mmCIF file of C-alpha atoms in Angstrom:
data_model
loop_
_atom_site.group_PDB
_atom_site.id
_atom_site.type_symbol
_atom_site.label_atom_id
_atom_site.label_comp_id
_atom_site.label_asym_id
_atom_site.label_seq_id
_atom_site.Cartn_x
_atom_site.Cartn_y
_atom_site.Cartn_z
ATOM 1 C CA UNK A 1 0.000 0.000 0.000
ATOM 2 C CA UNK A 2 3.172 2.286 0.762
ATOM 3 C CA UNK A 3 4.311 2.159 -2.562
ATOM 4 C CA UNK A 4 0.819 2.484 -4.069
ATOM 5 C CA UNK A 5 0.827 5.215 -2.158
ATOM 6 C CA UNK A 6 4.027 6.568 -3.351
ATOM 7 C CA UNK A 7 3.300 6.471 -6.801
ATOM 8 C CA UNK A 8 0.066 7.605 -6.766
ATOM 9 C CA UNK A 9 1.565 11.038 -5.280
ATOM 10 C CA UNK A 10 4.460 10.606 -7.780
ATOM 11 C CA UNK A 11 2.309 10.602 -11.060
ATOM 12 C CA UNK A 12 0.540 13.708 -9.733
ATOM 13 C CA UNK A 13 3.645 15.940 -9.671
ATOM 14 C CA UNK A 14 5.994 14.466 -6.626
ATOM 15 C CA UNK A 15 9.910 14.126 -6.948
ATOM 16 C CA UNK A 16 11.827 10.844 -8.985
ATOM 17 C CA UNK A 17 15.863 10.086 -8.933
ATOM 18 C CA UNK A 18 17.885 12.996 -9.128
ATOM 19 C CA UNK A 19 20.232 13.069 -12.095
ATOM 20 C CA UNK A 20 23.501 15.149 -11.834
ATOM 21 C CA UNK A 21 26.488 15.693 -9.399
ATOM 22 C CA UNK A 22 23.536 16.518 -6.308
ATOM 23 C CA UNK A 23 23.367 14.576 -3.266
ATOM 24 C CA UNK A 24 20.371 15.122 -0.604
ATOM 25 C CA UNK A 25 20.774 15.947 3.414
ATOM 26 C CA UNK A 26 17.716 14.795 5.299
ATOM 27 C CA UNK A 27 16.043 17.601 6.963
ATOM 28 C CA UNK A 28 17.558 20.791 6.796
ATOM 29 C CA UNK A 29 17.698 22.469 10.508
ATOM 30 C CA UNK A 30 17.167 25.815 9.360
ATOM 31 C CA UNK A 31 13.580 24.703 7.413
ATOM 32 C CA UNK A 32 12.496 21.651 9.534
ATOM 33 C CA UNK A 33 12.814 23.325 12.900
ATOM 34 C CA UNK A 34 10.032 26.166 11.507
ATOM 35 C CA UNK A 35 6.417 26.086 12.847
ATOM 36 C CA UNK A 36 3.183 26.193 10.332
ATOM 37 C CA UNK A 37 3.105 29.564 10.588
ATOM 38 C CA UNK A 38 6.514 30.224 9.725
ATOM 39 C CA UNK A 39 6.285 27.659 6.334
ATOM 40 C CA UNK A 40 3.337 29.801 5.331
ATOM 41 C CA UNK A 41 5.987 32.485 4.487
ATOM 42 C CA UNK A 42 8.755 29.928 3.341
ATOM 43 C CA UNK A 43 10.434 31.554 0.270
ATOM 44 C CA UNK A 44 9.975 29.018 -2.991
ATOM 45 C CA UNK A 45 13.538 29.784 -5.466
ATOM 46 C CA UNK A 46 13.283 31.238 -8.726
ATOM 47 C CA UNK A 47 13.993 27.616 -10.360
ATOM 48 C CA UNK A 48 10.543 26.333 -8.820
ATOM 49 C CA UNK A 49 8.927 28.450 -11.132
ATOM 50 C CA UNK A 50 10.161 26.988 -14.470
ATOM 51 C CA UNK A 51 7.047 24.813 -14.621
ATOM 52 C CA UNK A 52 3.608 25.660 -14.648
ATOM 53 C CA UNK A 53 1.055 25.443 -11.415
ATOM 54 C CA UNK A 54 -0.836 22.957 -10.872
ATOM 55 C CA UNK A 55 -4.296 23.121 -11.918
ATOM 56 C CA UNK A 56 -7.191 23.079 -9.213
ATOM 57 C CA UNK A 57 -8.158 19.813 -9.970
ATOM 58 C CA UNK A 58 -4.264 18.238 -9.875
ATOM 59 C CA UNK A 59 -3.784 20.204 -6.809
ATOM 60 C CA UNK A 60 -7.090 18.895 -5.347
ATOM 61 C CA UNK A 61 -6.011 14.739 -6.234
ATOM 62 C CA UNK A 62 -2.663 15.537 -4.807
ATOM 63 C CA UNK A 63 -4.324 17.184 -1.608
ATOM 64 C CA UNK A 64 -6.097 14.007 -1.165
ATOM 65 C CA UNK A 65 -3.515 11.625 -1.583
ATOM 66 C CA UNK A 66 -1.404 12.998 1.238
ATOM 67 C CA UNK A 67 -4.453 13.536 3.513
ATOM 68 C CA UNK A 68 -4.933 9.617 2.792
ATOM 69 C CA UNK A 69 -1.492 8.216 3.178
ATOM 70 C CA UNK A 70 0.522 11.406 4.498
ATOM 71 C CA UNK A 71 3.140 13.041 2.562
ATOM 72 C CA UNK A 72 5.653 9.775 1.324
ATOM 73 C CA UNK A 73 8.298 12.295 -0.836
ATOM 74 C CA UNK A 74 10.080 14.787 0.737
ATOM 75 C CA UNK A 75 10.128 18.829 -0.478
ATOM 76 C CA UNK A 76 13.601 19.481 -1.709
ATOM 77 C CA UNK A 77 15.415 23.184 -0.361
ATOM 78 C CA UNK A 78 18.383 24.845 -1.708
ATOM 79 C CA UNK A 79 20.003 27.361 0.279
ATOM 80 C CA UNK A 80 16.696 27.455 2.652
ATOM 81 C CA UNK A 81 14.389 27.821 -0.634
ATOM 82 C CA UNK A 82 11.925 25.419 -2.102
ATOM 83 C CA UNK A 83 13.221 24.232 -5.592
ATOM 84 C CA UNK A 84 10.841 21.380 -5.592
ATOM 85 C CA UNK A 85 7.655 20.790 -4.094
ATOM 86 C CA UNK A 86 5.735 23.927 -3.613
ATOM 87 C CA UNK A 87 2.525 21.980 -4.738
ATOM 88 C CA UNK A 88 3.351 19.195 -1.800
ATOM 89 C CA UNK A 89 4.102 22.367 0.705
ATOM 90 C CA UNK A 90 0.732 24.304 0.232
ATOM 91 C CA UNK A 91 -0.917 20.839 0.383
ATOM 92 C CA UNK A 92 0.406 20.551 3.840
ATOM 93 C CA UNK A 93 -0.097 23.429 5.229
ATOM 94 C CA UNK A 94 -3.868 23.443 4.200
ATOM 95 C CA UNK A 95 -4.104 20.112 5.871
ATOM 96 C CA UNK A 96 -2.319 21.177 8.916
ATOM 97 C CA UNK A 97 0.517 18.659 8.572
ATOM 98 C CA UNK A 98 4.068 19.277 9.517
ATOM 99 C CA UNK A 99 6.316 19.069 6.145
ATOM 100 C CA UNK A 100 9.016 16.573 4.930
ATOM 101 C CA UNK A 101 12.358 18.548 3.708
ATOM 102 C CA UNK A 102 15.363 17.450 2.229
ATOM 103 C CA UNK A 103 18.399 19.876 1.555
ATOM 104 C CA UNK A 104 19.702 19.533 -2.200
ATOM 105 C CA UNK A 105 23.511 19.771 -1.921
ATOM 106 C CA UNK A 106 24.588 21.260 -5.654
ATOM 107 C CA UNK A 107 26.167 23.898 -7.013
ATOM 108 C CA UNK A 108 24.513 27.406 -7.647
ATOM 109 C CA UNK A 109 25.164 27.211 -11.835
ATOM 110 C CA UNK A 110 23.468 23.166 -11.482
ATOM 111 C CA UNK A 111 20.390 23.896 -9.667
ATOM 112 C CA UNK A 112 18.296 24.775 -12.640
ATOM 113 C CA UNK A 113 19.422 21.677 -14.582
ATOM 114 C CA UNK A 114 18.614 19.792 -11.088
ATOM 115 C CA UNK A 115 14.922 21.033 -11.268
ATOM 116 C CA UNK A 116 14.651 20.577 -15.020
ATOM 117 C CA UNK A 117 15.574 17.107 -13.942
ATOM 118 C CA UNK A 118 13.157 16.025 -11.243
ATOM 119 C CA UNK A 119 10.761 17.635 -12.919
ATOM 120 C CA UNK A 120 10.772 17.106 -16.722
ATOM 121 C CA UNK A 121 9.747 13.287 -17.102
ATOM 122 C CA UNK A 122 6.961 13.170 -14.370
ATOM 123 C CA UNK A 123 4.700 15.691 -15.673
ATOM 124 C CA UNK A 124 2.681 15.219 -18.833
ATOM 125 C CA UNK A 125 4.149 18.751 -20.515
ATOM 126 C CA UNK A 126 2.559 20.067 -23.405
ATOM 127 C CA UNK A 127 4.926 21.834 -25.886
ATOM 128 C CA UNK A 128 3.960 25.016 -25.483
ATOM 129 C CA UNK A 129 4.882 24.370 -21.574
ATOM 130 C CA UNK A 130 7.752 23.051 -22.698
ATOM 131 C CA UNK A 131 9.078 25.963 -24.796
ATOM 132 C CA UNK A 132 8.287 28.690 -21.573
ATOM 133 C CA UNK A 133 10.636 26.608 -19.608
ATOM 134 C CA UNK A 134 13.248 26.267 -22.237
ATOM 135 C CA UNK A 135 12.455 30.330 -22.373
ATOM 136 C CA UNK A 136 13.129 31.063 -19.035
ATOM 137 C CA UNK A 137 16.090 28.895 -18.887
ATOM 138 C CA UNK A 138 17.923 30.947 -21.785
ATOM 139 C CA UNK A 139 16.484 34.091 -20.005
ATOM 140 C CA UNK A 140 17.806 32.758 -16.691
ATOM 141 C CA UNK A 141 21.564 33.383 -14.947
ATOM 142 C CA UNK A 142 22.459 29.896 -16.047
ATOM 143 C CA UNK A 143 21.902 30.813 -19.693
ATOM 144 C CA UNK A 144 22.276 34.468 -19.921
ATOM 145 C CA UNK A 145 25.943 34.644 -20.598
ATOM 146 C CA UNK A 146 27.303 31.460 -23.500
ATOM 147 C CA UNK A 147 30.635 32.157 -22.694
ATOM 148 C CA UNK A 148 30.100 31.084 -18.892
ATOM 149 C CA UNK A 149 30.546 27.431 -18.216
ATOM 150 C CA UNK A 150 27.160 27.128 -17.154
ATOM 151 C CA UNK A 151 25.621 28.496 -20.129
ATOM 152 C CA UNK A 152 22.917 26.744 -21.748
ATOM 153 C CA UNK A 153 22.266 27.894 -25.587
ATOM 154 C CA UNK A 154 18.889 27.559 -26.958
ATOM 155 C CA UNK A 155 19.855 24.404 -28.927
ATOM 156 C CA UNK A 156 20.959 22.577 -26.005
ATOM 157 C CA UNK A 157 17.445 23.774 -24.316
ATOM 158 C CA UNK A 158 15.348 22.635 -26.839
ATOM 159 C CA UNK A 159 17.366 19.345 -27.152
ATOM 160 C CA UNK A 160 16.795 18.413 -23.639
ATOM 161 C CA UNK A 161 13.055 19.463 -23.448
ATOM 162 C CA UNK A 162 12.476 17.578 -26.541
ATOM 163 C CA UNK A 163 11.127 20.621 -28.732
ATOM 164 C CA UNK A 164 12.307 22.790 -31.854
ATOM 165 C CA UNK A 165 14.598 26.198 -31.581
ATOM 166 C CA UNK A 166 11.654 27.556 -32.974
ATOM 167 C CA UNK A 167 9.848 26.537 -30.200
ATOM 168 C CA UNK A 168 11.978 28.401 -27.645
ATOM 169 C CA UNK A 169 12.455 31.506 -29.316
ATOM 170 C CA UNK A 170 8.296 31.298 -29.592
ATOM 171 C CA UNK A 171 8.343 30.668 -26.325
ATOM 172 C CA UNK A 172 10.896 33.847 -25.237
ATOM 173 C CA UNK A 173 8.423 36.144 -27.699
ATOM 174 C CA UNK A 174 5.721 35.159 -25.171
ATOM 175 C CA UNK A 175 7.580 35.933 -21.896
ATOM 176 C CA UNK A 176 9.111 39.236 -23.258
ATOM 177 C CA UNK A 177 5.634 40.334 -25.247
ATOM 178 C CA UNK A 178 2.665 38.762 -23.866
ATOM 179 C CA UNK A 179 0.389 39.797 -21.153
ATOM 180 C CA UNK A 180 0.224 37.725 -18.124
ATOM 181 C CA UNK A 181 -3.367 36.455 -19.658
ATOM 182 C CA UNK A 182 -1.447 35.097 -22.410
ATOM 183 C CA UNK A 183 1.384 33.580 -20.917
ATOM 184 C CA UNK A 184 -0.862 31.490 -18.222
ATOM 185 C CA UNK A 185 -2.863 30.208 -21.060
ATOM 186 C CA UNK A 186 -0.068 28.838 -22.646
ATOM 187 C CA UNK A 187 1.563 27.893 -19.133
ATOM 188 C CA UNK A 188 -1.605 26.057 -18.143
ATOM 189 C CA UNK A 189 -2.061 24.238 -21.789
ATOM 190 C CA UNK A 190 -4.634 25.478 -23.097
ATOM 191 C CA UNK A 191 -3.163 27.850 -26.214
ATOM 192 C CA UNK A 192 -0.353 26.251 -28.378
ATOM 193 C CA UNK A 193 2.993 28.376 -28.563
ATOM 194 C CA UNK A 194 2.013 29.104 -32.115
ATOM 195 C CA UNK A 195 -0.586 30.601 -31.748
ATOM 196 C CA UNK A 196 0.292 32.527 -28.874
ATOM 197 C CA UNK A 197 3.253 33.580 -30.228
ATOM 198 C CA UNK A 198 1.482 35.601 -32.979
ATOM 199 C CA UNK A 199 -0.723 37.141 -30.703
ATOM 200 C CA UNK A 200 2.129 38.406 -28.165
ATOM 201 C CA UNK A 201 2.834 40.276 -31.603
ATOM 202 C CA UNK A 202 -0.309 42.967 -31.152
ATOM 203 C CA UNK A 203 0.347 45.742 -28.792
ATOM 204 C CA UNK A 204 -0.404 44.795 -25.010
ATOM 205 C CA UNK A 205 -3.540 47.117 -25.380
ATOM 206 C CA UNK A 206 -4.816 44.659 -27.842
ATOM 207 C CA UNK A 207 -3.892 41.536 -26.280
ATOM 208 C CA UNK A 208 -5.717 43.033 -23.362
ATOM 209 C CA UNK A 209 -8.876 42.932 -25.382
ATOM 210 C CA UNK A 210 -8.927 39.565 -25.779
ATOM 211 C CA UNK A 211 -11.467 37.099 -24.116
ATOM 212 C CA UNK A 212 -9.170 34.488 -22.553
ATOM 213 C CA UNK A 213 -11.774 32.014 -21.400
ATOM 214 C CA UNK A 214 -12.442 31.604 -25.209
ATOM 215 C CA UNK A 215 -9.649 29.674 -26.285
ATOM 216 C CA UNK A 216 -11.053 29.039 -29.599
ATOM 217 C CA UNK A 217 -11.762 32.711 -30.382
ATOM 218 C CA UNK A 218 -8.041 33.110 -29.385
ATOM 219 C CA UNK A 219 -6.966 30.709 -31.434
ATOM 220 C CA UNK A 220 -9.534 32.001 -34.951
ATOM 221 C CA UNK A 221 -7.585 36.294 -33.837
ATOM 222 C CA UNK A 222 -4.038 34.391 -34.536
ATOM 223 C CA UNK A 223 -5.185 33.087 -37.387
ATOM 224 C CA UNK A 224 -6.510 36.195 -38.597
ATOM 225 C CA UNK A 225 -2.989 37.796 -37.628
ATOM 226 C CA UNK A 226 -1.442 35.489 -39.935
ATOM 227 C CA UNK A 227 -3.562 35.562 -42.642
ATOM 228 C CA UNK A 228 -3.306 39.383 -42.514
ATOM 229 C CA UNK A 229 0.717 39.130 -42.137
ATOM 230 C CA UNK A 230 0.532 36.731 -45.384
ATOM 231 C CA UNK A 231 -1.596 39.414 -47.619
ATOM 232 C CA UNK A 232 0.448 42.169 -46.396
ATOM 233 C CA UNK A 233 3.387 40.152 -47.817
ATOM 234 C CA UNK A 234 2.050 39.262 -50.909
ATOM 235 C CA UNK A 235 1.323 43.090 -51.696
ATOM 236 C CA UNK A 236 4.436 43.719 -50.701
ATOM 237 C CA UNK A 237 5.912 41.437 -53.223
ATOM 238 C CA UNK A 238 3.461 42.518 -56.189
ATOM 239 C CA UNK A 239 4.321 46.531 -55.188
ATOM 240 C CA UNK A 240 8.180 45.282 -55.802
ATOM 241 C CA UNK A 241 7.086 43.684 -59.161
ATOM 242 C CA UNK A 242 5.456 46.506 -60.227
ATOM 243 C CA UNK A 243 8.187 48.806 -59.752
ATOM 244 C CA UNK A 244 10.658 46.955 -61.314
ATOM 245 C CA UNK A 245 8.703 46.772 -64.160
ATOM 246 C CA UNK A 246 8.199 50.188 -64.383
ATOM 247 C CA UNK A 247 11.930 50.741 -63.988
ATOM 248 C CA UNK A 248 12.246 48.551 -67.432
ATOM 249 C CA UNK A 249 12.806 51.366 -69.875
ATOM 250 C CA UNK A 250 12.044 50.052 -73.717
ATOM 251 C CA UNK A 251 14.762 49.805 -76.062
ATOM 252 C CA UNK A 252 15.217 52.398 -78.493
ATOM 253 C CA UNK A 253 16.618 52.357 -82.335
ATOM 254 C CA UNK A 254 18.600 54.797 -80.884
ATOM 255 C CA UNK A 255 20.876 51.977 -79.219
ATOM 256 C CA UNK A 256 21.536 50.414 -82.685
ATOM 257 C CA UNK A 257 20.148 47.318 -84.445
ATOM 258 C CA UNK A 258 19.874 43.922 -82.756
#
């Protein structure tokens, strides 16, 4: 029943084998010591939030399963922070139970491949997910600077989260371009990165027009965008024809016979 239990909470979101040079200390002193109240306030790190909340009803299962048969993974800290397990820590708290932690020993440039680790493989990602967390790690410390031995380019990225360049450099158009309307509805699945992506090109006024609970009109204004981006091409391309035709003086007898 244990291990029922333990994979139960593990397909909802909870932590599998660490890859990487990391090691784990049971209970750090500093976090496990704290009282309810003080957890309420625990800060979560900046690498927790490379992937997406979980949604009500994912929150609610997981709730459940550790009111059932208690909390059976640990939440991982670095440097006193949450990296991993925010979901397990607010479950907790609402249920009044005392938290699990486990201190992730690793190196500051490693912790966001540590998280992109635990994380990536146990949660059913959509690509559009996908590509806002291979965003945010190019926009991150670890990949801001590629001459810095923890760089990570945007080809390495995409490699590891299984997606395009393309889908990354969507995915950074987003973050830098899109409202916060936009960016959850890709970050909670339910816009492709496509499609968002053309819409984070309208002016935030715009965007702010937009009726976010209806996905599908959402989806029928970026296909308007790039129908209207095609036909502005096109007339683009038959303006250009037109002058160069009209630049095509006609030969005169004047240049001698041919």
């Amino acid at each position: 029943e244990l291990e029922n239990a333990m994979n139960k909470q593990n397909n909802i979101g909870l932590v599998t084998p660490i890859a990487g040079a990391v090691s784990l200390v049971s209970s750090s002193q500093n976090v496990g010591a704290m009282s309810l109240a003080d957890l309420d306030s625990l800060e979560i790190h900046e690498a927790a939030h490379l992937f997406p909340e979980m949604q009500e009803q994912e929150f609610a299962e997981l709730k459940e399963d550790i009111r059932i048969n208690g909390q059976q993974m640990p939440i991982l800290t670095f440097g006193g922070k949450v990296v991993d397990g925010r979901h397990r820590l607010r479950a907790c708290l609402e249920l009044g139970i005392i938290p699990r932690f486990e201190e992730i020993q690793a190196a500051n440039d490693s912790i966001w491949k540590t998280v992109v680790s635990i994380n990536l493989h146990r949660r059913h990602l959509t690509e559009g997910q996908r590509a806002l967390i291979g965003a945010r790690l190019t926009n991150s410390a670890i990949g801001s600077n590629q001459h810095t031995a923890g760089a990570v380019s945007q080809t390495k990225v995409a490699a590891d989260l299984g997606i395009s360049v393309d889908s990354v450099s969507r995915g950074k158009k987003v973050l830098q371009h899109g409202i916060p309307e936009l960016v959850e509805a890709v970050s909670s699945g339910r816009l492709n990165i496509t499609s968002a992506a053309k819409l984070a090109e309208l002016a935030k006024e715009d965007q702010s027009l937009l009726n976010f609970d209806d996905i599908k009109a959402i989806q029928d204004a970026s296909k308007a965008i790039n129908k209207a981006k095609f036909e502005t091409r096109r007339q683009e391309r038959l303006q250009a024809i037109e002058a160069k035709r009209a630049n095509n003086k006609p030969l005169t007898s004047g240049l001698g016979n041919f």
